[in-house]
Amino acid sequence: MSEECSSIKPWCAIALLDKCGRSIQVKSGLSYWEMSVCLRGTKAHKKCYLMSEGPKHFHEANEDCIAKGGTLAIPRNNEETNILRDYGRKSAPGTSEFWLGVTDMAHEGRFVDVNGMALLYSNWDRAQPNGGKRENCVFLSQAAQGKWVDEVCRTAKRYVCEFLIP
Ligand SMILES: [Ca+2]
């Protein structure tokens, strides 16, 4: 396990695998493949998604993910949306809504990710966003097949953090 993974992100690690995918010890002279894995949560390409323990307001959820070395989850394409939905169903059964790292707090109507970057992918539900200045945070709706809905930020919801892995 790398220093960075063990100290900052205890749920990600570099596994040393042989060509058959078996975990092996590091020995000098032995060839191996490095592979990123998620010890907790689930993997989507170069990120891990991790479900929160409980519900929080958007700002608290955002702070919690940052404190853990990640951000609120930002699905970047339909494949990531599907991975996130499957993971949400398994890790938080019965939870239909969880916060994503998408907001229009800074400029009403201009939704960006929590890093302040423009969105190259969005997945709005029909007639969304519709909350105007009152609703500046975004949740994923399992009931609406993973579509996005804007919502009052001071609503307590479960959330998923994402962690970029090596
Ligand atoms: Ca808004």
mmCIF file of C-alpha atoms and ligand atoms in Angstrom:
data_model
loop_
_atom_site.group_PDB
_atom_site.id
_atom_site.type_symbol
_atom_site.label_atom_id
_atom_site.label_comp_id
_atom_site.label_asym_id
_atom_site.label_seq_id
_atom_site.Cartn_x
_atom_site.Cartn_y
_atom_site.Cartn_z
ATOM 1 C CA MET A 1 0.000 0.000 0.000
ATOM 2 C CA SER A 2 1.444 3.359 -0.956
ATOM 3 C CA GLU A 3 2.145 6.004 1.674
ATOM 4 C CA GLU A 4 -0.462 8.331 0.200
ATOM 5 C CA CYS A 5 -3.143 5.665 0.133
ATOM 6 C CA SER A 6 -2.568 4.495 3.681
ATOM 7 C CA SER A 7 -2.423 7.939 5.263
ATOM 8 C CA ILE A 8 -5.026 9.891 3.313
ATOM 9 C CA LYS A 9 -7.265 7.370 1.623
ATOM 10 C CA PRO A 10 -7.291 4.144 3.606
ATOM 11 C CA TRP A 11 -9.820 2.625 1.218
ATOM 12 C CA CYS A 12 -7.643 2.681 -1.871
ATOM 13 C CA ALA A 13 -4.479 0.744 -2.464
ATOM 14 C CA ILE A 14 -2.094 -0.464 -5.083
ATOM 15 C CA ALA A 15 -2.401 -4.212 -5.310
ATOM 16 C CA LEU A 16 0.438 -6.199 -6.723
ATOM 17 C CA LEU A 17 -1.004 -8.864 -8.960
ATOM 18 C CA ASP A 18 0.539 -11.516 -11.109
ATOM 19 C CA LYS A 19 -0.645 -12.112 -14.656
ATOM 20 C CA CYS A 20 -3.478 -14.288 -13.390
ATOM 21 C CA GLY A 21 -4.714 -11.532 -11.087
ATOM 22 C CA ARG A 22 -3.483 -13.261 -7.943
ATOM 23 C CA SER A 23 -2.120 -11.048 -5.213
ATOM 24 C CA ILE A 24 1.630 -11.527 -4.801
ATOM 25 C CA GLN A 25 4.364 -10.310 -2.513
ATOM 26 C CA VAL A 26 6.892 -7.774 -3.729
ATOM 27 C CA LYS A 27 10.173 -9.530 -4.309
ATOM 28 C CA SER A 28 13.150 -8.088 -6.083
ATOM 29 C CA GLY A 29 13.421 -9.288 -9.628
ATOM 30 C CA LEU A 30 9.859 -10.564 -9.752
ATOM 31 C CA SER A 31 7.701 -9.042 -12.462
ATOM 32 C CA TYR A 32 4.282 -7.866 -11.417
ATOM 33 C CA TRP A 33 1.391 -5.748 -12.517
ATOM 34 C CA GLU A 34 0.345 -2.746 -10.522
ATOM 35 C CA MET A 35 -3.384 -2.346 -10.261
ATOM 36 C CA SER A 36 -5.551 0.153 -8.452
ATOM 37 C CA VAL A 37 -8.249 -1.308 -6.293
ATOM 38 C CA CYS A 38 -10.898 -0.004 -3.933
ATOM 39 C CA LEU A 39 -10.708 -1.703 -0.559
ATOM 40 C CA ARG A 40 -14.025 -0.078 0.305
ATOM 41 C CA GLY A 41 -16.745 1.240 -1.951
ATOM 42 C CA THR A 42 -16.781 0.426 -5.625
ATOM 43 C CA LYS A 43 -14.533 1.195 -8.562
ATOM 44 C CA ALA A 44 -15.357 3.109 -11.722
ATOM 45 C CA HIS A 45 -12.262 3.311 -13.899
ATOM 46 C CA LYS A 46 -9.877 5.640 -12.085
ATOM 47 C CA LYS A 47 -12.102 6.469 -9.144
ATOM 48 C CA CYS A 48 -13.664 4.858 -6.113
ATOM 49 C CA TYR A 49 -17.182 5.672 -4.982
ATOM 50 C CA LEU A 50 -17.945 5.399 -1.275
ATOM 51 C CA MET A 51 -21.436 5.699 0.233
ATOM 52 C CA SER A 52 -21.866 7.914 3.306
ATOM 53 C CA GLU A 53 -22.750 6.434 6.654
ATOM 54 C CA GLY A 54 -25.723 8.741 7.097
ATOM 55 C CA PRO A 55 -27.499 11.807 5.717
ATOM 56 C CA LYS A 56 -26.110 15.356 5.836
ATOM 57 C CA HIS A 57 -26.911 18.788 4.454
ATOM 58 C CA PHE A 58 -25.119 19.394 1.150
ATOM 59 C CA HIS A 59 -22.402 21.624 2.631
ATOM 60 C CA GLU A 60 -21.620 19.180 5.423
ATOM 61 C CA ALA A 61 -21.568 16.315 2.941
ATOM 62 C CA ASN A 62 -19.182 18.258 0.717
ATOM 63 C CA GLU A 63 -16.891 19.034 3.686
ATOM 64 C CA ASP A 64 -16.932 15.407 4.777
ATOM 65 C CA CYS A 65 -15.817 14.162 1.358
ATOM 66 C CA ILE A 66 -13.037 16.778 1.214
ATOM 67 C CA ALA A 67 -11.863 15.840 4.719
ATOM 68 C CA LYS A 68 -11.588 12.232 3.531
ATOM 69 C CA GLY A 69 -9.449 13.259 0.551
ATOM 70 C CA GLY A 70 -12.152 13.223 -2.126
ATOM 71 C CA THR A 71 -15.144 15.157 -3.382
ATOM 72 C CA LEU A 72 -18.849 14.502 -3.707
ATOM 73 C CA ALA A 73 -19.442 12.099 -6.577
ATOM 74 C CA ILE A 74 -19.555 13.624 -10.056
ATOM 75 C CA PRO A 75 -20.653 11.080 -12.669
ATOM 76 C CA ARG A 76 -18.954 11.996 -15.960
ATOM 77 C CA ASN A 77 -20.844 9.721 -18.358
ATOM 78 C CA ASN A 78 -23.685 7.185 -18.520
ATOM 79 C CA GLU A 79 -21.385 4.331 -17.576
ATOM 80 C CA GLU A 80 -20.383 6.065 -14.339
ATOM 81 C CA THR A 81 -24.033 6.880 -13.677
ATOM 82 C CA ASN A 82 -24.887 3.184 -14.001
ATOM 83 C CA ILE A 83 -22.023 2.123 -11.720
ATOM 84 C CA LEU A 84 -23.125 4.734 -9.176
ATOM 85 C CA ARG A 85 -26.746 3.568 -9.322
ATOM 86 C CA ASP A 86 -25.827 -0.090 -8.890
ATOM 87 C CA TYR A 87 -23.527 0.764 -6.003
ATOM 88 C CA GLY A 88 -26.196 2.979 -4.386
ATOM 89 C CA ARG A 89 -28.764 0.214 -4.570
ATOM 90 C CA LYS A 90 -26.390 -2.275 -2.934
ATOM 91 C CA SER A 91 -24.824 -0.026 -0.293
ATOM 92 C CA ALA A 92 -27.910 1.994 0.678
ATOM 93 C CA PRO A 93 -30.987 -0.048 -0.164
ATOM 94 C CA GLY A 94 -34.140 2.002 0.051
ATOM 95 C CA THR A 95 -32.279 5.285 -0.432
ATOM 96 C CA SER A 96 -33.699 6.922 -3.525
ATOM 97 C CA GLU A 97 -31.835 10.232 -3.419
ATOM 98 C CA PHE A 98 -28.221 11.125 -2.757
ATOM 99 C CA TRP A 99 -26.199 14.265 -3.246
ATOM 100 C CA LEU A 100 -23.871 14.696 -6.175
ATOM 101 C CA GLY A 101 -21.021 17.209 -6.447
ATOM 102 C CA VAL A 102 -22.986 19.574 -8.692
ATOM 103 C CA THR A 103 -24.258 23.049 -7.753
ATOM 104 C CA ASP A 104 -25.285 26.433 -9.123
ATOM 105 C CA MET A 105 -24.530 28.280 -5.880
ATOM 106 C CA ALA A 106 -21.988 30.637 -7.427
ATOM 107 C CA HIS A 107 -24.063 31.679 -10.436
ATOM 108 C CA GLU A 108 -27.791 30.962 -10.499
ATOM 109 C CA GLY A 109 -28.628 28.674 -13.398
ATOM 110 C CA ARG A 110 -25.004 27.833 -14.202
ATOM 111 C CA PHE A 111 -24.411 24.370 -12.780
ATOM 112 C CA VAL A 112 -20.776 23.377 -12.261
ATOM 113 C CA ASP A 113 -19.001 20.631 -10.347
ATOM 114 C CA VAL A 114 -17.769 21.191 -6.790
ATOM 115 C CA ASN A 115 -14.327 22.007 -8.179
ATOM 116 C CA GLY A 116 -15.905 24.947 -10.027
ATOM 117 C CA MET A 117 -15.367 23.320 -13.416
ATOM 118 C CA ALA A 118 -17.911 23.327 -16.228
ATOM 119 C CA LEU A 119 -19.865 20.107 -16.673
ATOM 120 C CA LEU A 120 -19.161 18.164 -19.851
ATOM 121 C CA TYR A 121 -21.872 15.671 -18.905
ATOM 122 C CA SER A 122 -25.246 16.224 -17.270
ATOM 123 C CA ASN A 123 -28.208 13.946 -16.738
ATOM 124 C CA TRP A 124 -31.175 16.124 -15.781
ATOM 125 C CA ASP A 125 -34.594 14.612 -15.206
ATOM 126 C CA ARG A 126 -37.490 15.964 -17.227
ATOM 127 C CA ALA A 127 -38.269 19.627 -16.462
ATOM 128 C CA GLN A 128 -35.143 19.884 -14.258
ATOM 129 C CA PRO A 129 -33.524 21.971 -12.947
ATOM 130 C CA ASN A 130 -36.584 23.924 -11.858
ATOM 131 C CA GLY A 131 -35.814 25.287 -8.377
ATOM 132 C CA GLY A 132 -34.393 28.677 -9.326
ATOM 133 C CA LYS A 133 -32.570 30.512 -6.547
ATOM 134 C CA ARG A 134 -34.157 28.309 -3.903
ATOM 135 C CA GLU A 135 -32.590 25.046 -5.087
ATOM 136 C CA ASN A 136 -28.850 25.140 -5.797
ATOM 137 C CA CYS A 137 -27.754 21.583 -5.061
ATOM 138 C CA VAL A 138 -28.275 18.424 -7.076
ATOM 139 C CA PHE A 139 -29.216 14.893 -6.133
ATOM 140 C CA LEU A 140 -29.299 11.687 -8.114
ATOM 141 C CA SER A 141 -32.726 10.058 -8.158
ATOM 142 C CA GLN A 142 -32.790 6.269 -8.167
ATOM 143 C CA ALA A 143 -36.548 6.440 -8.790
ATOM 144 C CA ALA A 144 -35.839 8.443 -11.958
ATOM 145 C CA GLN A 145 -33.197 6.020 -13.288
ATOM 146 C CA GLY A 146 -30.253 8.067 -12.054
ATOM 147 C CA LYS A 147 -31.483 11.388 -13.405
ATOM 148 C CA TRP A 148 -30.555 14.655 -11.670
ATOM 149 C CA VAL A 149 -32.895 16.926 -9.708
ATOM 150 C CA ASP A 150 -32.113 20.292 -8.104
ATOM 151 C CA GLU A 151 -32.963 20.665 -4.442
ATOM 152 C CA VAL A 152 -32.709 22.935 -1.394
ATOM 153 C CA CYS A 153 -29.113 22.538 -0.134
ATOM 154 C CA ARG A 154 -30.229 22.455 3.493
ATOM 155 C CA THR A 155 -31.886 19.082 3.028
ATOM 156 C CA ALA A 156 -30.358 16.055 4.708
ATOM 157 C CA LYS A 157 -29.528 13.265 2.274
ATOM 158 C CA ARG A 158 -27.157 10.369 1.945
ATOM 159 C CA TYR A 159 -24.272 11.099 -0.399
ATOM 160 C CA VAL A 160 -21.451 9.383 -2.212
ATOM 161 C CA CYS A 161 -17.841 10.563 -2.116
ATOM 162 C CA GLU A 162 -15.496 9.871 -4.994
ATOM 163 C CA PHE A 163 -11.737 9.383 -4.752
ATOM 164 C CA LEU A 164 -9.366 9.486 -7.675
ATOM 165 C CA ILE A 165 -7.026 6.527 -7.504
ATOM 166 C CA PRO A 166 -3.636 6.036 -9.103
HETATM 167 CA CA CA B 1 -30.529 27.247 -8.603
#
